[in-house]
Amino acid sequence: MKPHHWPFVALGVSAVAAITAVVVVGSRSPAVNMPILLGIPLVATYLAHLVSKRAPNKVLFEFRVDPRPSWYNDAVEVTANGLEITAMSGGGRMASTGPTRLSYGFDDLLGISTRQAVPGEAPWITLTDGRGLPVPAGDVVVLRTTSGEQVLPVEDPQKFVALVRSRVSGLPEVHSTPVVQTDSHLDEVGEGPPPTGERTTPVEGPAVSLTGPPLAVRWLVGATLALAGTVVLPSVALLTTPGVPWAVLTAAGVAGVVWVLNRNVPWVWGRVAFLSVPISVIWLIGKGGYVWIPVLLVLCPMLGYLGGRMFRLGANLGRNVEVRVPLRDGSSLYVQRDRLVHKPNRAHATGSYPQAVWLGDITLVQSGTTPDVHPWPTPTGTTTFVGQNPLLRLVARPQQWILPATQAGELAELIRSRGGTPASPTRMSVEEWRELRQWAVRRQVGFMQQTVGIGKGAFIPAGIGWRLFAAAFTGQFAWIFLYLGSTGVDVRVGILISVVLTAWLLGDWWRVRPRMRVAEHNALPPGSRDWGETRPDHAPLPGWQPWR
């Protein structure tokens, strides 16, 4: 574990020890004992952290970054033989393919100095996933080595230079002129595909089979199943259990309202159907309705899920229903009423936020394949390997997507059937785009990662959706407190806190939702070039074979 992580470990351990000591001992002055028990281990560990950074023959200098997550470990170590550079997370997003490491022996150093960072200069390092890390504002260290110049945006650059000079005598000053790139902001999204490709000729592809029941049948069966699991079944269980007050039925009513608000999003119906289950189960346990508990836990989400399955990819889906299409790489494509949203698989794309395009901006919808497997990078910093299977190609300049869709032909027909009017472009400067991107990536790292630094993002809430999950969790406490109130416990404060907290979470989600949509539609910076070869009769990948 890095020494700069020790204070967080000390904070957690000492907090548990302090709380336990106060509770067990029953101290009469917890306000005095708590700071002592909490502060002494933390201060001692922090002092050890400072000493470790200045240990003999090995000194650690962290790189400047904002925001700085708790798991951040990008740093350069000055060892007895040279410099060891490790970079992985940049501005808070972990590289999807592992850390980038550079080493310079003291014999490789030809000069060293400091200078001011220049806006728009080339990235100081390129990560293994192709993402370039921009040089932050402030003083930076410039190394002249046998392999070229290396910029290091370390904290305490003057101390870093003094330490290196103490290890290597006679290093001259470096008079460095930074390379300012006209499109330097493009490096923040990684290197795009080649802008030119070979001319292609369409070939006969597999037959497109758009099958499925009529739209009226889908709605009749799907809505009936979903509402049965969301409203009817919980209500019947509560009504047939003696002693359950009528007020508890409002939980099923709230779930019904949530279903109405999400009536055009069938893929979430299973979750909505589970919304009133915990509240109902708590009341059933308290009133002896045990026979209903396994029925609600199993049938409610199952009926909601089966209702949503009526709107799988096929014909007669209507123009307003949102369709979720799982892709072969674990990501998902959401075909909404007026836009497409591609959400990466967080198991291998930590920190990546969704990309979106308006349906009216799409200029090419093409299905096809390639005989070999090729890497396809995305502006959000991930790489997908595609080929040897059906692919869907979408162009909405300057964006281009290559999606590994099993039903590529059917998906292409669905997108063409919806269409739309071109959207007005969002006007922003490169600086505004960079700030928006950093905000989106910071949110996408995940709430638990930002606070306690656990995991890599595969199984923790991320983005803005955690607010809805937390609101559903806190909102149920109002009904739990209502049950406690029926037993004679004064729970008015608990009800007030849970209602206020739920309202704040929902309001905050509604506040940040428009900004996240803007970030999704601007994965590429303003004025950027096309993402690869976008001409319909040219190949975006080697060996591309479009289908008629």
XYZ file of C-alpha atoms in Angstrom:
548
model
C 0.000 0.000 0.000
C 1.282 3.466 -0.885
C 2.243 5.663 2.091
C -0.189 8.351 0.934
C -3.020 5.870 1.538
C -2.149 5.354 5.202
C -4.175 8.304 6.565
C -7.377 6.826 5.101
C -6.693 3.460 6.729
C -5.924 5.149 10.019
C -9.098 7.213 9.800
C -11.311 4.177 9.334
C -9.629 2.020 11.990
C -9.400 4.750 14.581
C -12.998 5.801 13.997
C -14.219 2.273 14.687
C -11.987 2.040 17.743
C -13.177 5.381 19.067
C -16.867 4.602 18.619
C -16.440 1.167 20.202
C -14.511 2.550 23.158
C -17.090 5.244 23.857
C -20.005 2.819 23.622
C -18.434 0.003 25.663
C -16.810 2.076 28.367
C -19.766 4.416 28.630
C -17.624 7.486 28.986
C -19.213 10.497 30.570
C -17.261 12.853 28.288
C -17.477 11.433 24.760
C -16.889 14.904 23.301
C -13.399 14.848 24.831
C -12.512 11.187 24.390
C -13.609 10.896 20.768
C -11.155 13.526 19.377
C -8.337 11.976 21.439
C -8.989 8.390 20.312
C -9.541 9.503 16.738
C -6.779 12.071 16.456
C -3.753 10.331 17.973
C -3.610 7.368 15.513
C -4.372 9.643 12.585
C -1.671 12.171 13.463
C 0.874 9.407 14.082
C 0.124 7.751 10.774
C 0.271 11.055 8.898
C 3.681 11.798 10.396
C 4.840 8.355 9.273
C 3.471 9.191 5.843
C 5.566 12.373 5.702
C 8.687 10.534 6.876
C 8.199 7.725 4.350
C 8.153 10.212 1.471
C 11.616 11.336 2.542
C 13.075 7.948 3.410
C 16.740 7.368 2.428
C 17.320 6.448 -1.219
C 13.603 6.472 -2.080
C 11.492 9.616 -2.155
C 7.970 9.785 -3.563
C 6.507 12.814 -5.331
C 2.856 12.722 -6.345
C 1.554 14.380 -9.503
C -0.896 17.249 -9.332
C -4.477 16.311 -10.149
C -7.961 17.682 -9.527
C -10.054 15.965 -8.292
C -7.852 13.610 -6.288
C -9.673 10.336 -5.507
C -8.670 8.395 -2.416
C -7.243 5.538 -4.512
C -5.041 7.890 -6.559
C -1.487 6.510 -6.858
C 0.154 8.361 -9.779
C 3.639 9.350 -8.635
C 7.339 9.477 -9.466
C 9.844 7.869 -7.109
C 13.424 9.051 -6.866
C 15.368 5.889 -6.082
C 19.058 5.205 -5.609
C 19.487 4.536 -9.338
C 17.037 6.837 -11.092
C 13.403 7.826 -11.543
C 10.388 5.473 -11.600
C 7.194 7.033 -13.034
C 3.797 5.367 -12.560
C 0.604 6.813 -14.048
C -2.798 5.180 -14.262
C -5.708 7.294 -13.087
C -5.005 10.771 -14.426
C -7.897 13.057 -13.505
C -9.733 10.394 -11.508
C -10.411 7.689 -14.107
C -8.507 4.416 -13.947
C -6.860 3.293 -17.191
C -8.723 0.302 -18.592
C -5.563 -1.630 -19.560
C -3.288 -1.157 -16.555
C -0.738 1.415 -15.388
C 1.848 3.168 -17.546
C 5.408 2.980 -16.209
C 8.498 4.877 -17.330
C 12.010 4.584 -15.964
C 14.999 6.901 -16.334
C 18.386 6.072 -14.887
C 20.501 8.907 -13.574
C 22.897 8.250 -16.478
C 20.017 9.042 -18.892
C 19.505 12.570 -17.540
C 21.060 15.401 -19.570
C 19.383 18.406 -17.896
C 16.606 19.535 -15.577
C 14.687 22.744 -14.848
C 11.229 24.114 -14.048
C 8.876 26.285 -16.076
C 5.252 27.366 -16.219
C 2.765 25.064 -17.950
C 1.350 26.483 -21.195
C -2.348 26.053 -22.059
C -2.828 23.641 -24.942
C 0.571 21.969 -24.768
C 0.962 18.305 -25.580
C 0.044 15.722 -22.913
C 2.860 14.928 -20.522
C 2.228 11.153 -20.749
C 0.051 8.746 -22.748
C -1.609 5.931 -20.811
C -1.818 2.340 -21.969
C -5.417 2.828 -23.155
C -4.341 5.661 -25.494
C -5.549 8.523 -23.302
C -3.203 11.466 -23.001
C -3.018 13.292 -19.659
C -2.991 17.078 -20.039
C -0.412 19.218 -18.277
C -2.104 20.964 -15.324
C -1.590 24.665 -14.678
C 1.333 25.732 -12.533
C 5.066 24.997 -12.401
C 6.249 21.741 -13.968
C 9.597 19.944 -14.099
C 11.251 19.441 -17.486
C 13.745 16.607 -17.853
C 16.059 16.342 -20.841
C 16.961 12.692 -21.310
C 18.770 10.603 -23.893
C 15.356 9.732 -25.372
C 13.912 13.266 -25.430
C 12.199 15.692 -23.089
C 9.853 14.570 -20.318
C 7.451 16.892 -18.485
C 6.594 15.998 -14.872
C 3.770 17.994 -13.175
C 4.898 16.988 -9.684
C 3.950 18.591 -6.428
C 6.837 20.640 -4.971
C 8.745 20.905 -8.288
C 11.562 22.963 -6.738
C 12.199 20.299 -4.096
C 12.121 17.628 -6.804
C 14.765 19.465 -8.853
C 16.929 20.029 -5.784
C 16.757 16.341 -4.874
C 17.670 15.178 -8.383
C 20.595 17.627 -8.537
C 21.827 16.270 -5.204
C 21.893 12.786 -6.743
C 23.335 13.828 -10.140
C 25.947 16.548 -9.999
C 26.485 18.999 -12.841
C 23.052 18.772 -14.499
C 22.627 21.867 -16.693
C 19.490 23.967 -16.993
C 16.995 23.075 -19.709
C 15.647 25.867 -21.918
C 12.485 24.138 -23.085
C 9.813 25.463 -25.447
C 6.535 23.562 -24.975
C 4.862 22.091 -28.036
C 1.405 23.644 -28.326
C -0.922 21.544 -30.451
C -3.802 23.098 -32.311
C -5.870 20.009 -31.559
C -4.149 19.120 -28.301
C -7.499 18.659 -26.592
C -8.112 15.690 -28.883
C -5.397 13.781 -27.071
C -7.535 13.878 -23.943
C -9.916 11.435 -25.609
C -7.209 9.154 -26.963
C -6.068 8.469 -30.486
C -8.888 7.953 -32.969
C -9.061 5.429 -35.810
C -7.311 6.184 -39.140
C -9.144 8.963 -41.024
C -8.934 7.154 -44.383
C -10.011 3.706 -45.470
C -10.268 1.583 -48.588
C -13.261 1.781 -50.898
C -15.806 -0.974 -50.286
C -18.547 -2.723 -52.241
C -21.695 -3.928 -50.435
C -22.220 -7.690 -50.291
C -25.298 -9.754 -49.579
C -25.793 -10.111 -45.849
C -28.034 -12.326 -43.741
C -31.776 -11.865 -44.069
C -33.353 -9.347 -41.699
C -36.255 -10.858 -39.791
C -38.325 -8.291 -37.880
C -40.823 -10.426 -36.008
C -42.988 -9.895 -32.981
C -46.614 -9.348 -31.934
C -48.499 -6.175 -32.874
C -47.922 -3.089 -30.761
C -51.399 -3.271 -29.192
C -50.766 -6.846 -28.049
C -47.374 -5.891 -26.628
C -48.932 -3.117 -24.571
C -51.908 -5.179 -23.419
C -49.850 -8.136 -22.225
C -46.778 -6.205 -21.069
C -48.622 -3.523 -19.099
C -50.945 -6.095 -17.521
C -48.036 -8.218 -16.281
C -46.039 -5.211 -15.059
C -48.950 -3.596 -13.197
C -49.893 -6.926 -11.656
C -46.445 -7.179 -10.120
C -46.107 -3.491 -9.296
C -49.529 -2.649 -7.808
C -52.026 -5.506 -7.741
C -50.052 -8.265 -6.022
C -48.671 -6.087 -3.156
C -52.119 -4.563 -2.610
C -53.824 -7.974 -2.410
C -51.198 -9.227 0.043
C -51.677 -6.206 2.322
C -55.476 -6.180 2.108
C -55.798 -9.870 2.982
C -53.550 -9.584 6.021
C -55.458 -8.492 9.161
C -54.171 -5.454 10.989
C -52.428 -3.709 8.073
C -53.643 -0.076 7.909
C -54.993 1.356 4.685
C -52.260 4.003 4.648
C -49.673 1.356 3.766
C -51.379 0.843 0.405
C -49.948 4.188 -0.656
C -46.617 2.380 -1.122
C -48.110 0.338 -3.958
C -49.733 3.512 -5.263
C -46.379 5.301 -5.367
C -44.885 2.340 -7.243
C -47.770 2.593 -9.708
C -47.028 6.288 -10.275
C -43.356 5.464 -10.868
C -44.437 2.842 -13.424
C -46.567 5.424 -15.244
C -43.591 7.796 -15.376
C -41.494 4.950 -16.841
C -44.168 3.418 -19.058
C -42.014 3.965 -22.161
C -38.936 2.360 -20.549
C -39.911 -1.333 -20.311
C -36.431 -2.577 -19.411
C -36.767 -1.005 -15.914
C -40.199 -2.454 -15.148
C -38.668 -5.312 -13.156
C -36.958 -2.817 -10.844
C -40.065 -0.677 -10.492
C -42.113 -3.760 -9.565
C -39.734 -4.410 -6.660
C -40.120 -0.856 -5.342
C -42.969 -1.569 -2.889
C -41.851 -5.091 -1.962
C -39.559 -4.234 1.010
C -42.237 -2.025 2.596
C -44.914 -4.660 2.105
C -42.676 -7.399 3.517
C -41.942 -5.381 6.672
C -45.661 -4.918 7.356
C -46.425 -8.541 6.564
C -43.758 -9.708 9.022
C -45.188 -7.454 11.705
C -48.782 -8.619 11.123
C -48.100 -12.297 10.574
C -48.659 -12.527 6.814
C -45.671 -14.816 6.290
C -47.215 -16.799 3.457
C -47.158 -13.740 1.187
C -43.478 -12.900 1.690
C -41.907 -15.414 -0.764
C -44.702 -14.695 -3.252
C -43.903 -10.969 -3.318
C -40.130 -11.440 -3.348
C -40.289 -13.742 -6.384
C -43.399 -12.869 -8.391
C -43.348 -9.047 -8.252
C -39.995 -8.478 -9.995
C -40.580 -11.502 -12.251
C -43.919 -10.140 -13.519
C -42.353 -6.720 -14.108
C -39.458 -8.304 -15.996
C -41.760 -10.458 -18.138
C -43.845 -7.397 -18.972
C -40.737 -5.563 -20.155
C -39.675 -8.557 -22.246
C -42.689 -7.978 -24.479
C -40.736 -5.057 -25.996
C -37.679 -6.965 -27.161
C -36.046 -6.013 -30.447
C -38.396 -6.730 -33.338
C -41.207 -5.206 -35.352
C -44.088 -3.026 -34.117
C -42.258 -1.365 -31.238
C -43.647 2.130 -31.786
C -41.678 5.384 -31.792
C -41.746 6.214 -28.071
C -40.705 2.937 -26.445
C -37.088 2.792 -25.268
C -35.434 -0.459 -26.332
C -32.354 -1.834 -24.584
C -30.133 -3.944 -26.858
C -27.324 -5.893 -25.109
C -24.101 -5.975 -27.147
C -21.568 -8.777 -27.312
C -18.863 -6.881 -25.425
C -21.095 -6.468 -22.376
C -22.134 -2.885 -23.150
C -25.678 -1.806 -24.038
C -27.312 0.361 -26.677
C -30.497 2.203 -25.737
C -32.723 3.206 -28.635
C -34.833 6.044 -27.257
C -37.498 8.201 -28.848
C -35.089 10.825 -30.168
C -31.558 9.605 -29.442
C -29.188 6.642 -29.081
C -27.199 6.051 -25.900
C -24.239 3.660 -25.706
C -23.349 2.651 -22.156
C -20.042 0.773 -21.688
C -19.630 -2.283 -19.559
C -18.323 -0.999 -16.229
C -16.587 -4.261 -15.484
C -13.853 -3.209 -17.931
C -14.550 0.495 -18.488
C -14.216 2.115 -15.098
C -14.843 5.822 -15.262
C -16.223 5.873 -18.805
C -19.493 7.697 -19.177
C -22.115 7.004 -21.893
C -21.978 8.406 -25.403
C -25.146 9.655 -27.087
C -26.212 10.949 -30.494
C -29.482 12.450 -31.642
C -31.335 10.291 -34.147
C -31.782 13.312 -36.388
C -28.004 13.776 -36.623
C -27.311 10.247 -37.876
C -26.137 10.273 -41.498
C -25.265 6.589 -41.891
C -26.697 3.357 -40.486
C -24.812 0.392 -41.911
C -24.528 -3.249 -40.909
C -21.617 -5.461 -41.914
C -18.643 -7.422 -40.622
C -14.899 -7.962 -40.990
C -13.023 -11.263 -41.449
C -10.533 -10.446 -38.676
C -10.747 -8.969 -35.174
C -9.651 -5.324 -34.856
C -9.481 -2.888 -31.917
C -11.946 -0.019 -32.039
C -11.241 2.881 -29.631
C -13.919 5.170 -28.233
C -13.583 8.817 -27.146
C -14.357 7.773 -23.562
C -11.045 5.912 -23.341
C -12.061 2.274 -23.831
C -11.186 -0.131 -26.631
C -13.533 -2.763 -28.047
C -12.320 -5.643 -30.188
C -14.756 -6.178 -33.061
C -14.905 -8.441 -36.091
C -15.856 -11.907 -37.363
C -19.450 -11.293 -36.270
C -22.253 -8.877 -37.210
C -21.408 -5.221 -36.571
C -23.464 -2.054 -36.645
C -21.837 1.113 -37.977
C -23.328 4.485 -37.057
C -22.083 7.892 -38.216
C -23.288 11.178 -36.762
C -20.405 13.486 -37.594
C -17.957 13.805 -36.035
C -18.894 10.675 -34.061
C -18.720 7.141 -35.425
C -19.662 3.977 -33.560
C -18.799 0.368 -34.382
C -21.041 -1.808 -32.218
C -20.821 -5.621 -31.916
C -24.567 -6.242 -32.227
C -25.797 -9.789 -32.790
C -28.954 -8.565 -34.562
C -27.179 -5.821 -36.490
C -29.622 -5.838 -39.413
C -32.732 -5.712 -37.215
C -31.201 -2.980 -35.069
C -30.354 -0.930 -38.165
C -33.966 -1.168 -39.370
C -35.276 -0.053 -35.987
C -33.016 3.015 -35.973
C -33.961 3.940 -39.543
C -37.651 3.650 -38.717
C -37.470 6.307 -36.001
C -35.458 9.081 -37.596
C -35.790 12.628 -36.296
C -34.864 16.225 -36.992
C -31.249 17.428 -36.657
C -30.497 18.966 -33.272
C -28.900 22.352 -32.757
C -25.192 21.914 -31.877
C -24.114 22.790 -28.353
C -21.937 25.884 -28.376
C -19.015 25.645 -25.964
C -15.324 26.415 -25.878
C -12.606 23.826 -25.454
C -12.133 24.953 -21.848
C -15.857 24.533 -21.146
C -15.790 21.098 -22.802
C -12.796 20.038 -20.717
C -14.501 21.174 -17.512
C -17.690 19.323 -18.482
C -15.743 16.159 -19.287
C -13.886 16.225 -15.979
C -17.195 16.678 -14.180
C -18.738 13.709 -15.991
C -15.726 11.461 -15.389
C -15.591 12.436 -11.722
C -19.238 11.504 -11.281
C -18.720 8.269 -13.215
C -15.960 7.061 -10.895
C -18.667 6.182 -8.399
C -19.899 7.521 -5.090
C -18.291 4.812 -2.951
C -14.970 5.096 -4.774
C -14.866 8.853 -4.255
C -15.513 8.549 -0.508
C -13.760 5.416 0.677
C -11.881 4.217 -2.405
C -13.165 0.641 -2.647
C -13.219 -1.499 -5.771
C -12.626 -0.558 -9.386
C -16.152 0.455 -10.265
C -17.604 -2.825 -11.449
C -20.174 -3.288 -8.666
C -20.691 0.180 -7.204
C -23.151 2.968 -8.104
C -21.792 5.390 -10.677
C -22.924 8.385 -12.665
C -26.032 10.201 -11.532
C -28.157 7.075 -11.145
C -27.001 6.412 -7.579
C -29.223 9.306 -6.497
C -32.319 7.438 -7.658
C -31.154 4.258 -5.931
C -30.483 6.171 -2.706
C -33.837 7.957 -2.956
C -35.633 4.625 -3.293
C -33.728 3.370 -0.238
C -34.342 6.407 1.987
C -37.928 6.826 0.813
C -38.850 3.433 2.189
C -37.821 4.476 5.658
C -40.918 6.694 5.873
C -43.110 3.588 5.726
C -40.780 1.753 8.122
C -41.100 4.588 10.604
C -44.854 4.509 10.036
C -44.854 0.883 11.128
C -42.782 1.725 14.206
C -45.212 4.535 14.956
C -48.079 2.043 15.003
C -46.286 0.234 17.851
C -46.214 3.381 19.974
C -42.710 4.642 19.145
C -42.314 8.375 18.479
C -40.856 8.464 14.954
C -41.865 11.915 13.757
C -38.233 13.052 13.453
C -37.329 9.931 11.466
C -40.201 10.448 9.050
C -39.234 14.093 8.538
C -35.569 13.263 7.891
C -36.326 10.444 5.449
C -38.843 12.517 3.485
C -36.528 15.541 3.267
C -33.536 13.417 2.253
C -35.545 11.597 -0.411
C -36.830 14.873 -1.836
C -33.286 16.294 -1.908
C -31.904 13.247 -3.742
C -34.654 13.368 -6.356
C -34.209 17.112 -6.794
C -30.445 16.784 -7.137
C -30.882 14.056 -9.779
C -33.238 16.307 -11.699
C -30.692 19.141 -11.438
C -27.662 17.249 -12.768
C -29.539 15.209 -15.389
C -29.516 17.923 -18.110
C -25.788 18.514 -17.665
C -25.013 14.818 -17.924
C -27.030 14.641 -21.169
C -24.906 17.466 -22.587
C -21.748 15.563 -21.617
C -23.078 12.391 -23.271
C -23.667 14.241 -26.538
C -20.232 15.870 -26.513
C -17.790 13.002 -26.069
C -15.599 14.700 -28.675
C -14.372 18.280 -28.154
C -15.764 21.168 -30.227
C -14.250 21.486 -33.683
C -12.766 17.990 -33.625
C -12.133 15.950 -36.741
C -14.227 12.932 -37.706
C -13.667 9.812 -35.622
C -12.099 7.672 -38.319
C -13.311 7.081 -41.872
C -16.938 8.269 -42.060
C -17.636 8.005 -45.805
C -20.319 5.346 -46.423
C -18.469 3.697 -49.344
C -15.122 3.447 -47.501
C -14.060 1.014 -44.800
C -13.691 2.214 -41.181
C -11.864 -1.054 -40.408
C -9.512 -3.215 -42.511
C -11.546 -5.735 -44.486
C -14.899 -4.061 -43.749
C -17.755 -5.668 -45.721
C -21.004 -3.679 -45.608
C -24.258 -5.551 -46.162
C -27.004 -4.565 -48.546
